Short mmCIF file of C-alpha atoms in Angstrom, two decimals:
data_model
loop_
_atom_site.label_atom_id
_atom_site.label_comp_id
_atom_site.label_asym_id
_atom_site.label_seq_id
_atom_site.Cartn_x
_atom_site.Cartn_y
_atom_site.Cartn_z
CA MET A 29 -12.78 -67.16 57.60
CA PRO A 30 -16.00 -69.07 58.36
CA ARG A 31 -15.66 -72.07 60.62
CA ALA A 32 -14.99 -75.26 58.69
CA SER A 33 -18.13 -77.38 58.35
CA THR A 34 -16.19 -80.59 57.66
CA LEU A 35 -14.78 -81.93 60.92
CA ILE A 36 -13.71 -85.39 59.75
CA ALA A 37 -12.47 -87.00 56.56
CA ARG A 38 -15.10 -89.00 54.69
CA PRO A 39 -15.12 -92.00 52.35
CA ALA A 40 -14.45 -91.31 48.66
CA LEU A 41 -17.38 -90.05 46.61
CA ARG A 42 -18.98 -92.89 44.72
CA ARG A 43 -20.16 -92.52 41.17
CA LEU A 44 -23.86 -91.71 40.82
CA PRO A 45 -25.32 -93.73 37.93
CA THR A 46 -28.10 -92.40 35.70
CA ARG A 47 -31.33 -94.17 36.68
CA PRO A 48 -34.18 -92.57 34.71
CA SER A 49 -37.69 -93.20 36.00
CA ARG A 50 -40.77 -92.36 33.95
CA LEU A 51 -42.82 -92.52 37.16
CA VAL A 52 -40.73 -89.86 38.89
CA GLN A 53 -40.65 -87.70 35.77
CA GLY A 54 -44.43 -88.01 35.44
CA LEU A 55 -44.97 -86.89 39.03
CA ILE A 56 -42.68 -83.88 38.53
CA GLN A 57 -44.46 -83.08 35.27
CA ARG A 58 -47.80 -82.82 37.10
CA VAL A 59 -46.48 -80.98 40.15
CA LEU A 60 -44.54 -78.22 38.38
CA PRO A 61 -47.49 -76.13 37.08
CA ARG A 62 -49.05 -76.13 40.57
CA LEU A 63 -45.71 -75.20 42.15
CA PHE A 64 -45.24 -72.27 39.78
CA ARG A 65 -48.76 -71.02 40.46
CA LEU A 66 -48.06 -71.11 44.21
CA GLN A 67 -44.81 -69.20 43.68
CA GLY A 68 -46.44 -66.71 41.33
CA LEU A 69 -43.83 -67.55 38.67
CA GLU A 70 -45.07 -66.61 35.21
CA LEU A 71 -43.54 -68.64 32.37
CA ARG A 72 -43.27 -67.26 28.88
CA SER A 73 -41.90 -69.82 26.47
CA GLY A 74 -41.59 -67.38 23.55
CA ASN A 75 -40.34 -69.15 20.44
CA ALA A 76 -38.66 -71.89 22.50
CA ALA A 77 -41.59 -74.31 22.81
CA GLN A 78 -42.46 -74.21 19.11
CA GLY A 79 -38.87 -74.33 17.90
CA LEU A 80 -37.96 -77.19 20.20
CA ALA A 81 -41.18 -79.07 19.36
CA LYS A 82 -40.05 -79.11 15.73
CA ALA A 83 -36.49 -80.05 16.74
CA PHE A 84 -37.72 -82.99 18.86
CA ALA A 85 -40.01 -84.13 16.04
CA ALA A 86 -36.99 -84.32 13.74
CA GLN A 87 -34.91 -86.02 16.42
CA GLN A 88 -37.56 -88.66 17.14
CA ALA A 89 -37.91 -89.26 13.39
CA GLY A 90 -34.20 -90.14 13.30
CA GLN A 91 -33.18 -87.05 11.33
CA SER A 92 -31.00 -85.37 13.96
CA THR A 93 -29.43 -85.59 17.39
CA LEU A 94 -29.82 -82.69 19.82
CA LEU A 95 -27.35 -80.84 22.03
CA ILE A 96 -29.13 -78.02 23.90
CA ALA A 97 -26.94 -75.37 25.55
CA PHE A 98 -28.85 -73.15 27.98
CA ARG A 99 -28.12 -69.97 29.90
CA HIS A 100 -27.92 -70.72 33.62
CA PRO A 101 -28.75 -67.60 35.66
CA SER A 102 -30.65 -69.28 38.51
CA THR A 103 -31.01 -72.43 40.59
CA ARG A 104 -34.64 -72.40 39.39
CA ASP A 105 -33.53 -73.23 35.84
CA PRO A 106 -33.81 -77.05 36.16
CA LEU A 107 -37.47 -76.80 37.18
CA VAL A 108 -38.23 -74.26 34.45
CA LEU A 109 -36.57 -76.48 31.86
CA ALA A 110 -38.34 -79.60 33.14
CA ASP A 111 -41.68 -77.83 32.62
CA LEU A 112 -40.59 -76.69 29.15
CA PHE A 113 -39.48 -80.15 28.02
CA TRP A 114 -42.13 -82.30 29.67
CA ASN A 115 -45.19 -80.04 29.51
CA ARG A 116 -44.91 -77.17 27.05
CA ILE A 117 -43.08 -78.84 24.17
CA PRO A 118 -45.50 -81.83 23.92
CA ALA A 119 -48.45 -79.41 24.19
CA GLU A 120 -47.00 -77.19 21.45
CA ALA A 121 -46.36 -80.19 19.20
CA ALA A 122 -50.00 -81.24 19.64
CA ALA A 123 -51.14 -77.68 18.86
CA LEU A 124 -49.13 -77.80 15.63
CA LEU A 125 -50.98 -81.04 14.77
CA GLN A 126 -47.65 -82.85 14.91
CA PRO A 127 -47.82 -84.78 18.20
CA LEU A 128 -44.56 -86.35 19.25
CA PRO A 129 -44.59 -90.15 18.88
CA ARG A 130 -43.01 -90.65 22.31
CA PRO A 131 -42.35 -88.62 25.49
CA VAL A 132 -39.44 -86.19 25.50
CA GLU A 133 -36.43 -88.01 26.95
CA LEU A 134 -33.40 -86.15 28.24
CA ARG A 135 -29.93 -86.57 29.57
CA PHE A 136 -28.23 -83.64 31.26
CA LEU A 137 -24.92 -82.96 32.96
CA TYR A 138 -24.94 -81.83 36.59
CA ASP A 139 -22.20 -81.13 39.09
CA ARG A 140 -21.35 -84.10 41.33
CA GLY A 141 -21.15 -81.62 44.21
CA ILE A 142 -24.86 -80.73 44.08
CA PRO A 143 -26.02 -83.71 46.19
CA ILE A 144 -23.36 -82.75 48.77
CA TRP A 145 -24.81 -79.31 49.49
CA ALA A 146 -28.41 -79.85 48.33
CA GLY A 147 -28.87 -83.23 50.03
CA PRO A 148 -29.34 -86.87 48.98
CA VAL A 149 -33.00 -86.40 47.99
CA ILE A 150 -31.99 -83.93 45.29
CA GLY A 151 -29.27 -86.31 44.15
CA TRP A 152 -31.83 -89.13 43.94
CA LEU A 153 -34.17 -86.96 41.87
CA LEU A 154 -31.39 -85.86 39.52
CA GLN A 155 -30.52 -89.50 38.84
CA ARG A 156 -34.19 -90.39 38.15
CA CYS A 157 -34.63 -87.44 35.79
CA GLY A 158 -31.80 -88.52 33.52
CA GLY A 159 -28.86 -86.68 35.08
CA ILE A 160 -25.22 -87.54 34.36
CA ALA A 161 -23.07 -86.58 37.36
CA ILE A 162 -19.73 -85.03 36.44
CA HIS A 163 -16.72 -83.92 38.49
CA ARG A 164 -16.09 -80.42 37.16
CA GLY A 165 -12.59 -80.05 38.61
CA ARG A 166 -10.98 -82.94 36.78
CA LEU A 167 -11.17 -84.82 33.49
CA ASP A 168 -14.15 -87.07 34.28
CA ARG A 169 -13.74 -89.58 31.47
CA PRO A 170 -16.72 -91.86 32.38
CA ALA A 171 -19.17 -88.91 32.49
CA LEU A 172 -17.82 -87.42 29.26
CA ALA A 173 -17.97 -90.81 27.55
CA GLN A 174 -21.60 -91.23 28.64
CA ALA A 175 -22.49 -87.75 27.36
CA ARG A 176 -20.71 -88.42 24.06
CA ALA A 177 -22.48 -91.75 23.63
CA THR A 178 -25.82 -90.06 24.35
CA LEU A 179 -25.29 -87.67 21.45
CA VAL A 180 -24.14 -90.38 19.06
CA GLN A 181 -27.01 -92.72 19.92
CA GLY A 182 -29.45 -89.81 19.54
CA ARG A 183 -32.45 -91.20 21.41
CA HIS A 184 -32.07 -88.64 24.20
CA ALA A 185 -31.37 -84.95 23.83
CA LEU A 186 -28.35 -83.82 25.85
CA VAL A 187 -28.88 -80.61 27.87
CA VAL A 188 -25.83 -78.72 29.17
CA ALA A 189 -25.10 -75.35 30.81
CA PRO A 190 -21.95 -74.05 29.08
CA GLU A 191 -21.37 -71.48 31.87
CA GLY A 192 -20.81 -74.41 34.24
CA ALA A 193 -22.68 -72.83 37.15
CA THR A 194 -25.23 -70.16 37.99
CA ASN A 195 -24.18 -66.51 38.19
CA ASN A 196 -27.56 -65.21 39.48
CA LEU A 197 -27.66 -62.48 36.84
CA SER A 198 -30.16 -62.52 33.98
CA GLY A 199 -28.49 -59.61 32.21
CA GLU A 200 -24.89 -60.79 32.14
CA MET A 201 -23.35 -64.11 31.19
CA ALA A 202 -20.37 -65.81 32.82
CA PRO A 203 -17.52 -66.94 30.53
CA LEU A 204 -18.40 -70.15 28.70
CA GLU A 205 -16.44 -73.32 29.28
CA PRO A 206 -15.22 -75.14 26.16
CA GLY A 207 -16.76 -78.50 27.08
CA VAL A 208 -19.98 -78.09 25.09
CA ALA A 209 -18.09 -77.33 21.87
CA GLN A 210 -15.73 -80.24 22.48
CA LEU A 211 -18.64 -82.65 23.06
CA ALA A 212 -20.30 -81.41 19.88
CA PHE A 213 -17.17 -82.07 17.80
CA TRP A 214 -16.58 -85.49 19.35
CA ALA A 215 -20.12 -86.60 18.56
CA ALA A 216 -20.19 -85.09 15.05
CA ASP A 217 -16.86 -86.78 14.28
CA ASP A 218 -18.18 -90.13 15.56
CA LEU A 219 -21.33 -89.80 13.42
CA THR A 220 -19.30 -88.97 10.31
CA LYS A 221 -16.90 -91.88 10.78
CA THR A 222 -19.82 -94.36 10.86
CA ASN A 223 -21.52 -92.73 7.82
CA ASP A 224 -24.45 -91.73 10.03
CA ARG A 225 -26.41 -89.08 8.11
CA ARG A 226 -28.12 -87.59 11.16
CA GLU A 227 -27.26 -83.94 11.74
CA LEU A 228 -26.04 -82.85 15.15
CA GLN A 229 -27.93 -79.70 16.12
CA LEU A 230 -26.40 -77.39 18.73
CA LEU A 231 -29.31 -75.27 19.99
CA PRO A 232 -28.76 -72.18 22.21
CA LEU A 233 -31.55 -71.62 24.76
CA GLY A 234 -31.89 -68.32 26.60
CA ILE A 235 -33.42 -67.93 30.07
CA ARG A 236 -34.18 -64.54 31.57
CA TYR A 237 -35.88 -63.68 34.89
CA SER A 238 -37.52 -60.41 35.85
CA TRP A 239 -39.93 -59.11 38.46
CA ARG A 240 -43.57 -58.79 37.48
CA GLN A 241 -43.92 -55.60 39.52
CA GLN A 242 -41.39 -52.98 40.57
CA ARG A 243 -41.76 -52.92 44.34
CA TRP A 244 -39.48 -50.00 45.12
CA GLY A 245 -40.75 -49.78 48.69
CA ALA A 246 -39.77 -53.36 49.44
CA LEU A 247 -36.36 -52.84 47.85
CA ASP A 248 -35.80 -49.72 49.96
CA GLN A 249 -36.71 -51.57 53.16
CA ARG A 250 -34.23 -54.33 52.37
CA LEU A 251 -31.50 -51.81 51.61
CA THR A 252 -32.23 -50.16 54.96
CA ALA A 253 -32.01 -53.54 56.73
CA LEU A 254 -28.58 -54.13 55.19
CA GLU A 255 -27.38 -50.65 56.13
CA THR A 256 -28.55 -51.12 59.71
CA HIS A 257 -26.97 -54.57 59.96
CA LEU A 258 -23.60 -53.38 58.63
CA GLY A 259 -23.61 -49.98 60.31
CA VAL A 260 -23.62 -48.04 57.05
CA GLU A 261 -24.70 -44.41 57.35
CA PRO A 262 -27.69 -43.76 55.04
CA SER A 263 -27.18 -41.07 52.41
CA LYS A 264 -29.05 -37.78 52.80
CA LYS A 265 -28.49 -36.60 49.22
CA PRO A 266 -31.68 -35.61 47.38
CA ALA A 267 -32.86 -38.19 44.84
CA GLU A 268 -32.72 -37.00 41.23
CA ASP A 269 -34.12 -40.25 39.79
CA PRO A 270 -35.34 -43.62 41.17
CA ILE A 271 -32.16 -45.53 40.25
CA SER A 272 -29.12 -43.45 41.24
CA PRO A 273 -29.71 -43.15 45.01
CA ARG A 274 -30.50 -46.84 45.35
CA ARG A 275 -27.48 -47.80 43.25
CA ASP A 276 -25.30 -45.57 45.43
CA ARG A 277 -26.70 -47.16 48.60
CA LEU A 278 -25.96 -50.61 47.21
CA LEU A 279 -22.42 -49.56 46.29
CA ARG A 280 -21.80 -48.19 49.82
CA ILE A 281 -23.07 -51.47 51.29
CA GLY A 282 -20.76 -53.40 48.97
CA ALA A 283 -17.81 -51.16 49.85
CA HIS A 284 -18.42 -51.67 53.58
CA LEU A 285 -18.61 -55.44 53.14
CA MET A 286 -15.46 -55.40 51.03
CA SER A 287 -13.61 -53.38 53.71
CA ALA A 288 -14.44 -56.07 56.28
CA LEU A 289 -13.15 -58.81 53.98
CA GLU A 290 -10.00 -56.85 53.14
CA GLN A 291 -9.31 -56.42 56.85
CA LEU A 292 -9.74 -60.16 57.35
CA GLU A 293 -7.27 -60.93 54.55
CA ARG A 294 -4.85 -58.11 55.57
CA LEU A 295 -5.32 -56.35 52.23
CA ASN A 296 -4.59 -52.64 51.88
CA PRO A 297 -6.18 -51.30 48.69
CA PRO A 298 -4.65 -48.12 47.21
CA GLU A 299 -6.55 -44.96 47.96
CA GLY A 300 -9.07 -44.13 45.28
CA GLN A 301 -9.34 -47.70 43.97
CA SER A 302 -12.84 -48.43 42.65
CA LEU A 303 -15.09 -51.06 44.19
CA THR A 304 -14.83 -53.18 41.05
CA GLU A 305 -11.02 -53.12 41.29
CA ARG A 306 -11.12 -53.95 45.00
CA ILE A 307 -13.43 -56.91 44.38
CA GLU A 308 -11.10 -58.20 41.64
CA ALA A 309 -8.07 -57.87 43.94
CA TYR A 310 -9.91 -59.74 46.69
CA ARG A 311 -10.89 -62.53 44.28
CA LEU A 312 -7.33 -63.00 43.05
CA HIS A 313 -5.94 -62.96 46.59
CA GLY A 314 -8.47 -65.54 47.79
CA LEU A 315 -7.75 -67.86 44.88
CA ALA A 316 -3.98 -67.48 45.23
CA THR A 317 -4.15 -68.28 48.97
CA ALA A 318 -6.17 -71.45 48.38
CA GLU A 319 -3.97 -72.49 45.46
CA ALA A 320 -0.83 -72.02 47.57
CA HIS A 321 -2.33 -74.23 50.29
CA PHE A 322 -3.01 -77.04 47.81
CA GLN A 323 0.21 -76.39 45.86
CA LEU A 324 -1.76 -75.76 42.67
CA LYS A 325 -0.40 -73.88 39.70
CA ALA A 326 -2.53 -70.81 38.98
CA GLY A 327 -3.89 -70.78 35.46
CA GLY A 328 -7.05 -70.56 33.41
CA THR A 329 -10.20 -68.57 33.95
CA LEU A 330 -11.58 -67.71 37.37
CA GLN A 331 -14.13 -70.52 37.00
CA GLU A 332 -11.44 -73.04 36.06
CA ARG A 333 -9.31 -72.02 39.03
CA CYS A 334 -12.29 -72.42 41.36
CA ARG A 335 -12.97 -75.91 40.00
CA SER A 336 -9.32 -76.94 40.51
CA ILE A 337 -9.42 -75.75 44.12
CA GLU A 338 -12.71 -77.54 44.70
CA GLN A 339 -11.31 -80.82 43.36
CA ALA A 340 -8.14 -80.49 45.43
CA ALA A 341 -10.24 -79.96 48.56
CA TRP A 342 -12.49 -82.92 47.74
CA ASP A 343 -9.44 -85.15 47.27
CA ARG A 344 -8.49 -84.41 50.88
CA ILE A 345 -11.98 -84.58 52.35
CA TYR A 346 -13.29 -87.64 50.48
CA ARG A 347 -10.54 -90.27 50.62
CA GLU A 348 -9.98 -93.78 49.38
CA GLY A 349 -9.09 -96.42 51.96
CA LEU A 350 -10.09 -94.26 54.89
CA ASP A 351 -11.25 -97.20 57.00
CA GLN A 352 -7.83 -98.85 56.63
CA LEU A 353 -5.82 -95.99 58.14
CA PRO A 354 -4.22 -96.44 61.61
CA THR A 355 -5.62 -94.23 64.37
CA LEU A 356 -2.89 -91.59 64.16
CA GLU A 357 -3.07 -91.28 60.37
CA ARG A 358 -6.86 -91.14 60.59
CA GLY A 359 -6.62 -88.24 63.02
CA LEU A 360 -4.23 -86.42 60.70
CA ALA A 361 -6.58 -87.09 57.78
CA ASP A 362 -9.36 -85.38 59.78
CA TRP A 363 -7.09 -82.37 60.33
CA GLU A 364 -6.27 -82.21 56.66
CA ALA A 365 -9.98 -82.43 55.79
CA GLN A 366 -10.76 -79.50 58.11
CA GLU A 367 -8.01 -77.38 56.57
CA ALA A 368 -9.16 -78.31 53.07
CA ASP A 369 -12.73 -77.34 53.91
CA LEU A 370 -11.53 -73.99 55.21
CA GLN A 371 -9.79 -73.30 51.90
CA LEU A 372 -12.91 -74.48 50.09
CA SER A 373 -14.88 -71.93 52.12
CA ARG A 374 -12.44 -69.23 50.98
CA MET A 375 -13.03 -70.25 47.36
CA ARG A 376 -16.83 -70.29 47.85
CA LEU A 377 -16.67 -66.74 49.17
CA VAL A 378 -14.76 -65.72 46.06
CA GLU A 379 -17.49 -67.40 43.98
CA HIS A 380 -20.14 -65.39 45.81
CA PHE A 381 -18.41 -62.21 44.67
CA THR A 382 -17.78 -63.37 41.11
CA SER A 383 -20.99 -61.68 39.93
CA VAL A 384 -20.89 -58.64 42.24
CA SER A 385 -19.72 -55.52 40.43
CA GLY A 386 -20.34 -51.80 40.31
CA HIS A 387 -20.90 -51.76 36.54
CA TYR A 388 -23.80 -54.24 36.35
CA VAL A 389 -26.37 -51.71 37.55
CA SER A 390 -24.68 -48.72 35.92
CA ASP A 391 -24.57 -50.35 32.48
CA ALA A 392 -28.36 -50.79 32.30
CA PRO A 393 -29.96 -49.24 35.41
CA ASP A 394 -33.35 -50.77 36.20
CA PHE A 395 -35.26 -52.42 39.02
CA ASP A 396 -34.34 -55.97 38.00
CA ARG A 397 -30.60 -55.37 38.08
CA LEU A 398 -30.78 -53.55 41.41
CA ALA A 399 -32.82 -56.42 42.86
CA GLU A 400 -30.45 -59.10 41.54
CA MET A 401 -27.43 -57.33 43.01
CA LEU A 402 -29.26 -56.86 46.31
CA LEU A 403 -29.97 -60.60 46.48
CA LEU A 404 -26.31 -61.40 45.78
CA VAL A 405 -25.15 -59.18 48.65
CA GLU A 406 -27.78 -60.63 51.01
CA GLU A 407 -26.75 -64.16 50.06
CA ALA A 408 -23.06 -63.38 50.65
CA ILE A 409 -23.73 -61.94 54.12
CA GLY A 410 -25.96 -64.86 55.05
CA TRP A 411 -23.31 -67.30 53.89
CA ILE A 412 -20.55 -65.59 55.87
CA GLU A 413 -22.71 -65.55 59.01
CA SER A 414 -23.82 -69.19 58.47
CA LYS A 415 -27.53 -68.34 58.55
CA PRO A 416 -29.96 -67.39 55.79
CA TRP A 417 -30.52 -63.66 55.42
CA PRO A 418 -34.18 -62.83 56.23
CA ALA A 419 -35.44 -61.89 52.77
CA ARG A 420 -38.26 -59.58 53.89
CA PRO A 421 -40.33 -57.92 52.62
CA SER A 422 -40.77 -59.87 49.40
CA LEU A 423 -39.74 -58.24 46.14
CA GLY A 424 -42.74 -59.95 44.58
CA PRO A 425 -43.35 -62.73 42.06
CA GLN A 426 -41.15 -63.17 39.02
CA ARG A 427 -41.54 -64.10 35.39
CA VAL A 428 -39.17 -66.17 33.29
CA GLU A 429 -38.81 -65.77 29.53
CA LEU A 430 -37.38 -68.51 27.32
CA SER A 431 -35.99 -67.94 23.84
CA LEU A 432 -34.41 -70.24 21.28
CA GLY A 433 -31.47 -69.06 19.21
CA ASP A 434 -30.40 -70.13 15.74
CA PRO A 435 -28.89 -73.62 15.46
CA LEU A 436 -25.10 -73.59 15.28
CA PRO A 437 -23.62 -75.82 12.55
CA VAL A 438 -21.13 -78.42 13.75
CA HIS A 439 -20.61 -80.81 10.82
CA THR A 440 -19.51 -77.95 8.55
CA ARG A 441 -16.79 -77.09 11.06
CA LEU A 442 -15.38 -80.63 11.26
CA GLN A 443 -12.68 -80.02 8.66
CA ASP A 444 -11.37 -77.08 10.70
CA TYR A 445 -11.60 -79.22 13.85
CA ARG A 446 -9.47 -81.98 12.36
CA HIS A 447 -6.91 -79.44 11.21
CA ASN A 448 -6.68 -77.44 14.47
CA ARG A 449 -8.82 -78.77 17.31
CA ARG A 450 -8.13 -76.06 19.86
CA ARG A 451 -8.89 -73.24 17.44
CA ALA A 452 -12.09 -74.92 16.21
CA VAL A 453 -13.32 -75.43 19.78
CA GLN A 454 -12.56 -71.78 20.58
CA HIS A 455 -14.44 -70.57 17.49
CA LEU A 456 -17.52 -72.70 18.20
CA THR A 457 -17.49 -71.65 21.86
CA GLN A 458 -17.34 -68.00 20.78
CA ALA A 459 -20.21 -68.53 18.31
CA LEU A 460 -22.27 -70.06 21.11
CA ASP A 461 -21.35 -67.19 23.41
CA ASP A 462 -22.47 -64.66 20.78
CA GLU A 463 -25.78 -66.44 20.23
CA LEU A 464 -26.59 -66.81 23.94
CA SER A 465 -25.60 -63.18 24.54
CA SER A 466 -28.05 -62.10 21.85
CA LEU A 467 -30.82 -63.88 23.79
CA ILE A 468 -30.15 -61.94 27.02
CA SER A 469 -31.88 -58.71 26.04
CA PRO A 470 -35.58 -58.62 26.91
CA ALA A 471 -37.98 -59.04 24.03
#
């Protein structure tokens, strides 16, 4: 496994309060269009800007409270959404001759772990932009209470990614977590109990990335670089179409990488087992090993198991009363932190392979899916080797398309929620999944 990056135990993670700053938000608002031009990122807001302009007009008029659930395929999403909310929606409202009476104000949930790996500057910015930090691996009552209060008060829209994390695939969605549906029911129930007539609107927002040009030559060069690096023999079969040979090359690269990981974990896959089955076996083995180390009971979805492992590792790395430990106990705490970080690395590697599959390209073969899978493999290799993979030559600039789905009713489901909460949450989560899935296909 990769060498542990945590060498000593650290003080417990403190809570990061929400500290919105109009000054910081204004600076980001002005910088984003210039940044996107430099990156060559083309934004198409589709029906999202107009639909959300009308939704925010109703919200600011005191007619509704907004819960916006967005697809989360990329780490670029927060910047894209910031531009949508702070630039495009006010401009669209003005174009409709219905200017918003006040600036768009947001609260959004973000993983407490982001400032750990992205750095304190990012954490500072997230706080100033209205972020609510939440520990995903445990029941974070203060964060959930703040999010619930935000919806009930209604002054700020609440923006949440129901997938919980990025999967780096525009054409396939990760399983949704039930938290968005639960928050919606909590807030709708609170509004009803106080005879508040405002309607809670749950709005699905789709985000899809694609490449503006199909640079097959660049993709071929990067496949060749991976083959050379891993010692994979290039195929000499004649190409019948532009997709199949490149998909086959990518699958051979993935199989070679998987063989190395199986050897590391002492796994012996049955002869003839498909790459997808081997990846699934590796995932389950990695999770089970980490769970055994932390004495966790396996259960839930893959994402839920990853979050439990992450929280168990954090509990051993970030400790209360660390400065009060005697020297010997402090040394043992450092050992335990190193071992926990090693298991966390095992879980991170599993996460890297969560989106890698043989079917993603085969189901809808095109340049974008090949490129996304290529980037996932490059990222995994770079992470294992503890250095960024040299992403050259460039695959070119991208575009991002935003689309707004139909609002999902919450108040009309309250009776079912009061009768059977678990079933009602499952049904609303499935309805949200269906609506977001419908927004994945390109227009």
